[in-house]
PDB file of C-alpha atoms and ligand atoms in Angstrom:
ATOM      1  CA  MET A  10       0.625 -21.897   3.343  1.00 49.00           C
ATOM      2  CA  ALA A  11      -2.458 -19.700   2.945  1.00 50.00           C
ATOM      3  CA  LEU A  12      -5.639 -20.993   4.231  1.00 52.00           C
ATOM      4  CA  PRO A  13      -8.654 -21.227   1.865  1.00 55.00           C
ATOM      5  CA  ARG A  14     -11.259 -18.482   2.349  1.00 59.00           C
ATOM      6  CA  PRO A  15     -14.963 -18.854   1.938  1.00 60.00           C
ATOM      7  CA  ARG A  16     -16.657 -17.217  -1.207  1.00 65.00           C
ATOM      8  CA  PHE A  17     -19.448 -15.027  -0.151  1.00 71.00           C
ATOM      9  CA  ASN A  18     -22.913 -14.596  -1.791  1.00 80.00           C
ATOM     10  CA  PRO A  19     -23.186 -11.405  -3.819  1.00 78.00           C
ATOM     11  CA  VAL A  20     -24.853  -9.339  -1.152  1.00 80.00           C
ATOM     12  CA  ASP A  21     -22.540 -10.388   1.590  1.00 82.00           C
ATOM     13  CA  GLN A  22     -19.649  -9.824  -0.909  1.00 78.00           C
ATOM     14  CA  LEU A  23     -20.891  -6.133  -1.442  1.00 82.00           C
ATOM     15  CA  LEU A  24     -21.040  -5.611   2.352  1.00 84.00           C
ATOM     16  CA  VAL A  25     -17.627  -6.998   2.868  1.00 82.00           C
ATOM     17  CA  GLU A  26     -16.153  -4.853   0.042  1.00 82.00           C
ATOM     18  CA  THR A  27     -17.882  -1.759   1.304  1.00 82.00           C
ATOM     19  CA  GLN A  28     -16.645  -2.339   4.850  1.00 81.00           C
ATOM     20  CA  ARG A  29     -13.043  -2.830   3.498  1.00 80.00           C
ATOM     21  CA  ALA A  30     -13.278   0.406   1.544  1.00 82.00           C
ATOM     22  CA  LEU A  31     -14.576   2.427   4.696  1.00 78.00           C
ATOM     23  CA  ASP A  32     -11.998   0.919   6.993  1.00 76.00           C
ATOM     24  CA  THR A  33      -9.199   1.827   4.534  1.00 80.00           C
ATOM     25  CA  VAL A  34     -10.283   5.234   3.637  1.00 76.00           C
ATOM     26  CA  PHE A  35     -11.965   6.573   6.734  1.00 77.00           C
ATOM     27  CA  GLY A  36     -11.085   4.112   9.414  1.00 73.00           C
ATOM     28  CA  ASN A  37      -7.845   3.478  11.201  1.00 78.00           C
ATOM     29  CA  PRO A  38      -7.415  -0.246  10.798  1.00 80.00           C
ATOM     30  CA  PRO A  39      -5.275  -1.664  13.735  1.00 84.00           C
ATOM     31  CA  ALA A  40      -1.818  -3.109  12.921  1.00 86.00           C
ATOM     32  CA  THR A  41      -1.285  -6.637  13.698  1.00 88.00           C
ATOM     33  CA  ARG A  42       2.416  -6.099  14.328  1.00 92.00           C
ATOM     34  CA  PRO A  43       4.180  -3.460  16.622  1.00 93.00           C
ATOM     35  CA  ASN A  44       5.302  -0.275  14.940  1.00 93.00           C
ATOM     36  CA  PRO A  45       9.006  -0.823  13.886  1.00 94.00           C
ATOM     37  CA  ALA A  46       9.925   2.576  15.151  1.00 90.00           C
ATOM     38  CA  VAL A  47       8.266   2.106  18.604  1.00 87.00           C
ATOM     39  CA  ASP A  48      11.682   2.224  20.440  1.00 86.00           C
ATOM     40  CA  THR A  49      13.192   5.002  18.329  1.00 88.00           C
ATOM     41  CA  PRO A  50      13.188   8.346  20.109  1.00 83.00           C
ATOM     42  CA  ASP A  51      11.221  11.112  18.375  1.00 83.00           C
ATOM     43  CA  VAL A  52      13.277  14.266  17.951  1.00 86.00           C
ATOM     44  CA  VAL A  53      12.049  17.679  17.268  1.00 84.00           C
ATOM     45  CA  LEU A  54      12.299  18.659  13.624  1.00 88.00           C
ATOM     46  CA  ASN A  55      12.250  22.162  12.297  1.00 92.00           C
ATOM     47  CA  ASP A  56       9.194  23.304  10.377  1.00 91.00           C
ATOM     48  CA  ALA A  57      10.527  22.702   6.863  1.00 93.00           C
ATOM     49  CA  GLU A  58      11.901  19.243   7.848  1.00 94.00           C
ATOM     50  CA  ARG A  59       8.658  18.312   9.511  1.00 94.00           C
ATOM     51  CA  ARG A  60       6.582  19.413   6.450  1.00 95.00           C
ATOM     52  CA  HIS A  61       8.840  17.498   4.027  1.00 96.00           C
ATOM     53  CA  ALA A  62       8.646  14.334   6.185  1.00 96.00           C
ATOM     54  CA  ALA A  63       4.842  14.610   6.431  1.00 97.00           C
ATOM     55  CA  GLY A  64       4.612  15.034   2.672  1.00 97.00           C
ATOM     56  CA  LEU A  65       6.647  11.841   2.155  1.00 96.00           C
ATOM     57  CA  MET A  66       4.661   9.784   4.829  1.00 96.00           C
ATOM     58  CA  ARG A  67       1.414  11.067   3.288  1.00 96.00           C
ATOM     59  CA  ILE A  68       2.639   9.654  -0.191  1.00 95.00           C
ATOM     60  CA  ASN A  69       3.510   6.344   1.551  1.00 95.00           C
ATOM     61  CA  HIS A  70       0.099   6.322   3.330  1.00 94.00           C
ATOM     62  CA  VAL A  71      -1.690   6.898  -0.166  1.00 93.00           C
ATOM     63  CA  GLY A  72       0.563   4.095  -1.627  1.00 91.00           C
ATOM     64  CA  GLU A  73      -0.786   1.734   1.083  1.00 92.00           C
ATOM     65  CA  VAL A  74      -4.429   2.860   0.422  1.00 92.00           C
ATOM     66  CA  CYS A  75      -3.814   2.134  -3.288  1.00 90.00           C
ATOM     67  CA  ALA A  76      -2.280  -1.263  -2.554  1.00 89.00           C
ATOM     68  CA  GLN A  77      -5.304  -2.182  -0.446  1.00 90.00           C
ATOM     69  CA  GLY A  78      -7.719  -1.029  -3.175  1.00 90.00           C
ATOM     70  CA  LEU A  79      -5.784  -2.887  -5.833  1.00 89.00           C
ATOM     71  CA  TYR A  80      -5.536  -6.169  -3.860  1.00 89.00           C
ATOM     72  CA  PHE A  81      -9.041  -6.151  -2.701  1.00 91.00           C
ATOM     73  CA  GLY A  82     -10.217  -5.389  -6.282  1.00 91.00           C
ATOM     74  CA  GLN A  83      -8.095  -8.120  -7.606  1.00 89.00           C
ATOM     75  CA  ALA A  84      -9.170 -10.596  -4.836  1.00 89.00           C
ATOM     76  CA  ALA A  85     -12.887  -9.889  -5.645  1.00 89.00           C
ATOM     77  CA  VAL A  86     -12.503 -11.400  -9.160  1.00 88.00           C
ATOM     78  CA  ALA A  87      -9.593 -13.818  -8.652  1.00 85.00           C
ATOM     79  CA  ARG A  88     -10.360 -17.240 -10.212  1.00 84.00           C
ATOM     80  CA  GLU A  89      -8.307 -19.567  -8.009  1.00 86.00           C
ATOM     81  CA  ALA A  90      -8.799 -19.789  -4.273  1.00 88.00           C
ATOM     82  CA  ASP A  91      -4.994 -19.783  -3.836  1.00 85.00           C
ATOM     83  CA  THR A  92      -4.642 -16.581  -5.745  1.00 82.00           C
ATOM     84  CA  ARG A  93      -7.391 -14.915  -3.829  1.00 86.00           C
ATOM     85  CA  ALA A  94      -5.857 -16.080  -0.415  1.00 86.00           C
ATOM     86  CA  HIS A  95      -2.439 -14.781  -1.638  1.00 82.00           C
ATOM     87  CA  LEU A  96      -3.891 -11.320  -2.357  1.00 84.00           C
ATOM     88  CA  LEU A  97      -5.769 -11.080   0.866  1.00 85.00           C
ATOM     89  CA  ASP A  98      -2.671 -12.134   2.897  1.00 83.00           C
ATOM     90  CA  ALA A  99      -0.697  -9.371   1.057  1.00 80.00           C
ATOM     91  CA  ALA A 100      -3.474  -6.950   1.871  1.00 82.00           C
ATOM     92  CA  GLN A 101      -3.231  -7.901   5.517  1.00 84.00           C
ATOM     93  CA  GLU A 102       0.422  -6.883   5.808  1.00 85.00           C
ATOM     94  CA  GLU A 103      -0.406  -3.599   3.942  1.00 89.00           C
ATOM     95  CA  THR A 104      -2.861  -2.813   6.713  1.00 90.00           C
ATOM     96  CA  ASP A 105       0.108  -2.799   9.045  1.00 92.00           C
ATOM     97  CA  HIS A 106       1.861  -0.349   6.813  1.00 94.00           C
ATOM     98  CA  LEU A 107      -1.245   1.850   6.497  1.00 93.00           C
ATOM     99  CA  ALA A 108      -1.607   1.952  10.382  1.00 93.00           C
ATOM    100  CA  TRP A 109       2.120   2.759  10.816  1.00 95.00           C
ATOM    101  CA  CYS A 110       2.114   5.625   8.239  1.00 95.00           C
ATOM    102  CA  ALA A 111      -1.139   6.937   9.736  1.00 94.00           C
ATOM    103  CA  GLN A 112       0.458   7.034  13.108  1.00 94.00           C
ATOM    104  CA  ARG A 113       3.577   8.774  11.959  1.00 95.00           C
ATOM    105  CA  LEU A 114       1.406  11.407  10.130  1.00 95.00           C
ATOM    106  CA  ARG A 115      -0.251  12.115  13.388  1.00 94.00           C
ATOM    107  CA  GLU A 116       3.077  12.440  15.202  1.00 94.00           C
ATOM    108  CA  LEU A 117       4.124  14.901  12.612  1.00 95.00           C
ATOM    109  CA  ASP A 118       1.008  17.024  13.137  1.00 94.00           C
ATOM    110  CA  SER A 119      -0.270  16.161   9.716  1.00 95.00           C
ATOM    111  CA  ARG A 120      -3.058  14.123   8.115  1.00 93.00           C
ATOM    112  CA  PRO A 121      -3.772  11.648   5.355  1.00 93.00           C
ATOM    113  CA  SER A 122      -4.528  12.727   1.732  1.00 94.00           C
ATOM    114  CA  VAL A 123      -7.936  14.280   1.262  1.00 94.00           C
ATOM    115  CA  PHE A 124      -8.170  12.278  -2.022  1.00 94.00           C
ATOM    116  CA  ASN A 125      -7.997   8.869  -0.373  1.00 94.00           C
ATOM    117  CA  PRO A 126     -11.553   7.907  -1.433  1.00 94.00           C
ATOM    118  CA  LEU A 127     -10.456   8.556  -5.096  1.00 93.00           C
ATOM    119  CA  TRP A 128      -7.161   6.857  -4.826  1.00 92.00           C
ATOM    120  CA  TYR A 129      -8.917   3.812  -3.350  1.00 93.00           C
ATOM    121  CA  GLY A 130     -11.750   3.807  -5.916  1.00 94.00           C
ATOM    122  CA  GLY A 131      -9.332   4.206  -8.828  1.00 91.00           C
ATOM    123  CA  SER A 132      -7.104   1.399  -7.526  1.00 90.00           C
ATOM    124  CA  TYR A 133      -9.956  -0.919  -6.821  1.00 93.00           C
ATOM    125  CA  ALA A 134     -11.280  -0.507 -10.392  1.00 93.00           C
ATOM    126  CA  LEU A 135      -7.766  -1.140 -11.768  1.00 89.00           C
ATOM    127  CA  GLY A 136      -7.595  -4.271  -9.612  1.00 89.00           C
ATOM    128  CA  VAL A 137     -10.874  -5.536 -10.979  1.00 91.00           C
ATOM    129  CA  VAL A 138      -9.753  -5.002 -14.535  1.00 89.00           C
ATOM    130  CA  ALA A 139      -6.415  -6.727 -13.934  1.00 85.00           C
ATOM    131  CA  GLY A 140      -8.086  -9.574 -12.054  1.00 86.00           C
ATOM    132  CA  LEU A 141     -10.481 -10.130 -15.004  1.00 90.00           C
ATOM    133  CA  ARG A 142      -7.554 -10.853 -17.320  1.00 86.00           C
ATOM    134  CA  GLY A 143      -6.617 -13.808 -15.252  1.00 83.00           C
ATOM    135  CA  ASP A 144      -4.629 -14.949 -12.172  1.00 82.00           C
ATOM    136  CA  GLY A 145      -1.340 -14.641 -13.970  1.00 84.00           C
ATOM    137  CA  TRP A 146      -1.978 -10.973 -14.690  1.00 86.00           C
ATOM    138  CA  ASN A 147      -3.297 -10.531 -11.145  1.00 84.00           C
ATOM    139  CA  LEU A 148      -0.030 -11.704  -9.709  1.00 87.00           C
ATOM    140  CA  GLY A 149       1.861  -9.764 -12.251  1.00 90.00           C
ATOM    141  CA  PHE A 150       0.269  -6.594 -11.001  1.00 87.00           C
ATOM    142  CA  VAL A 151       1.247  -7.421  -7.409  1.00 87.00           C
ATOM    143  CA  VAL A 152       4.935  -7.859  -8.561  1.00 91.00           C
ATOM    144  CA  GLU A 153       4.999  -4.565 -10.588  1.00 90.00           C
ATOM    145  CA  THR A 154       3.196  -2.501  -7.836  1.00 89.00           C
ATOM    146  CA  GLU A 155       5.420  -3.891  -5.085  1.00 91.00           C
ATOM    147  CA  ARG A 156       8.662  -3.150  -7.212  1.00 92.00           C
ATOM    148  CA  GLN A 157       7.483   0.402  -7.791  1.00 90.00           C
ATOM    149  CA  VAL A 158       6.658   0.959  -4.098  1.00 90.00           C
ATOM    150  CA  GLU A 159      10.085  -0.513  -3.129  1.00 92.00           C
ATOM    151  CA  ALA A 160      11.722   1.943  -5.521  1.00 90.00           C
ATOM    152  CA  HIS A 161       9.803   5.055  -4.015  1.00 88.00           C
ATOM    153  CA  LEU A 162      10.607   3.791  -0.536  1.00 94.00           C
ATOM    154  CA  ASP A 163      14.319   3.802  -1.470  1.00 94.00           C
ATOM    155  CA  GLU A 164      13.971   7.338  -2.857  1.00 93.00           C
ATOM    156  CA  HIS A 165      12.312   8.476   0.352  1.00 95.00           C
ATOM    157  CA  LEU A 166      14.817   6.899   2.532  1.00 95.00           C
ATOM    158  CA  GLN A 167      17.445   9.060   0.685  1.00 94.00           C
ATOM    159  CA  THR A 168      15.457  12.289   0.974  1.00 94.00           C
ATOM    160  CA  LEU A 169      13.828  12.128   4.551  1.00 95.00           C
ATOM    161  CA  PRO A 170      15.398  14.394   6.977  1.00 93.00           C
ATOM    162  CA  GLU A 171      18.403  12.488   8.536  1.00 92.00           C
ATOM    163  CA  ALA A 172      16.937  13.194  12.072  1.00 92.00           C
ATOM    164  CA  ASP A 173      13.568  11.495  11.280  1.00 94.00           C
ATOM    165  CA  GLN A 174      14.597   8.083  12.398  1.00 94.00           C
ATOM    166  CA  ARG A 175      11.153   7.111  13.343  1.00 95.00           C
ATOM    167  CA  SER A 176       9.841   7.567   9.789  1.00 96.00           C
ATOM    168  CA  ARG A 177      13.041   5.692   8.598  1.00 96.00           C
ATOM    169  CA  GLY A 178      12.354   2.698  10.830  1.00 96.00           C
ATOM    170  CA  ILE A 179       8.857   2.285   9.375  1.00 96.00           C
ATOM    171  CA  LEU A 180       9.926   2.662   5.703  1.00 97.00           C
ATOM    172  CA  LYS A 181      12.848   0.186   6.211  1.00 96.00           C
ATOM    173  CA  GLN A 182      10.403  -2.494   7.526  1.00 96.00           C
ATOM    174  CA  MET A 183       7.947  -1.656   4.723  1.00 96.00           C
ATOM    175  CA  LYS A 184      10.657  -2.071   2.066  1.00 95.00           C
ATOM    176  CA  GLU A 185      11.520  -5.509   3.409  1.00 94.00           C
ATOM    177  CA  ASP A 186       7.938  -6.499   3.430  1.00 93.00           C
ATOM    178  CA  GLU A 187       7.235  -5.201  -0.171  1.00 93.00           C
ATOM    179  CA  ALA A 188      10.262  -7.137  -1.535  1.00 93.00           C
ATOM    180  CA  ARG A 189       8.853 -10.313  -0.001  1.00 92.00           C
ATOM    181  CA  HIS A 190       5.368  -9.689  -1.277  1.00 89.00           C
ATOM    182  CA  ALA A 191       6.900  -9.378  -4.823  1.00 91.00           C
ATOM    183  CA  GLU A 192       8.965 -12.483  -4.441  1.00 93.00           C
ATOM    184  CA  HIS A 193       5.941 -14.490  -3.239  1.00 88.00           C
ATOM    185  CA  ALA A 194       3.843 -13.345  -6.110  1.00 86.00           C
ATOM    186  CA  GLU A 195       6.598 -14.268  -8.482  1.00 91.00           C
ATOM    187  CA  GLN A 196       6.825 -17.780  -7.108  1.00 90.00           C
ATOM    188  CA  ALA A 197       3.096 -18.095  -7.265  1.00 83.00           C
ATOM    189  CA  GLY A 198       3.159 -17.729 -11.026  1.00 85.00           C
ATOM    190  CA  ALA A 199       3.065 -14.031 -11.885  1.00 85.00           C
ATOM    191  CA  ARG A 200       3.326 -13.200 -15.555  1.00 90.00           C
ATOM    192  CA  VAL A 201       5.567 -10.242 -16.711  1.00 91.00           C
ATOM    193  CA  LEU A 202       3.222  -7.433 -17.612  1.00 87.00           C
ATOM    194  CA  PRO A 203       3.661  -6.256 -21.207  1.00 88.00           C
ATOM    195  CA  TRP A 204       4.526  -2.784 -22.343  1.00 88.00           C
ATOM    196  CA  PRO A 205       2.968  -0.155 -21.819  1.00 91.00           C
ATOM    197  CA  VAL A 206       1.400  -1.416 -18.573  1.00 88.00           C
ATOM    198  CA  PRO A 207       4.379  -0.921 -16.259  1.00 90.00           C
ATOM    199  CA  SER A 208       5.025   2.661 -17.729  1.00 92.00           C
ATOM    200  CA  LEU A 209       1.355   3.560 -17.347  1.00 90.00           C
ATOM    201  CA  MET A 210       1.512   2.454 -13.678  1.00 88.00           C
ATOM    202  CA  ALA A 211       4.663   4.464 -13.104  1.00 90.00           C
ATOM    203  CA  THR A 212       3.066   7.544 -14.689  1.00 92.00           C
ATOM    204  CA  ALA A 213      -0.132   7.154 -12.456  1.00 88.00           C
ATOM    205  CA  SER A 214       2.123   6.670  -9.555  1.00 88.00           C
ATOM    206  CA  SER A 215       4.156   9.930 -10.271  1.00 90.00           C
ATOM    207  CA  LEU A 216       0.989  11.859 -10.460  1.00 91.00           C
ATOM    208  CA  MET A 217      -0.177  10.352  -7.155  1.00 91.00           C
ATOM    209  CA  LYS A 218       3.153  11.341  -5.489  1.00 91.00           C
ATOM    210  CA  ALA A 219       2.929  14.929  -6.895  1.00 93.00           C
ATOM    211  CA  VAL A 220      -0.612  15.425  -5.492  1.00 95.00           C
ATOM    212  CA  ALA A 221      -0.324  13.491  -2.172  1.00 92.00           C
ATOM    213  CA  TYR A 222       2.878  15.283  -1.082  1.00 94.00           C
ATOM    214  CA  ARG A 223       0.719  18.361  -0.558  1.00 94.00           C
ATOM    215  CA  LEU A 224      -2.869  17.114  -0.366  1.00 93.00           C
TER     216      LEU A 224
HETATM  217 FE1  FE2 B 316       2.878  -1.867   1.836  1.00 61.67          FE
HETATM  218 FE1  FE2 B 317       3.285  -4.927  -0.316  1.00 61.67          FE
END
């Protein structure tokens, strides 16, 4: 069961939120679990394969930056302590994903998206708006986000170079985690988001994917 967390005063809250944003966007927050691909041998990919794998892993890294922004924004305005704890716990596992994707990008001689500050800021703002609608909406956003991330992880597992087993190992573990996050949010009382919210989220996600593949 999630442990209750203290509410901060407004100044402390601002400092905490700033620290979270800086850690996510510019830092390299440490993972709390070992990289699932740690024992998978790294093979040499040709240039085209390496660039494609890096593009996909950059998208996944941005997805995790967005998840952190969304969950921290939602947690900042969540009404119930349980909902807030749920969001912060989910964000903790996303930190592992963020660290694993960043590590794989370095192994592929690539780098995270240059637009990460924008992705984070936009997601945080969306999280605050969702959170202000109430905790049912908050959890509904978690379910929809996790389901959409799960779908694009599936797509990436199909299109990653077959030889890139290290990226595959990371994505498989992430997919398992995202499915669990969605299930927990459903059990915690998520409401089904009305049309057109899921479609708008899918459109924003397609735009993010198109940009993050390259930049
Ligand atoms: Fe994640
Ligand atoms: Fe997740």
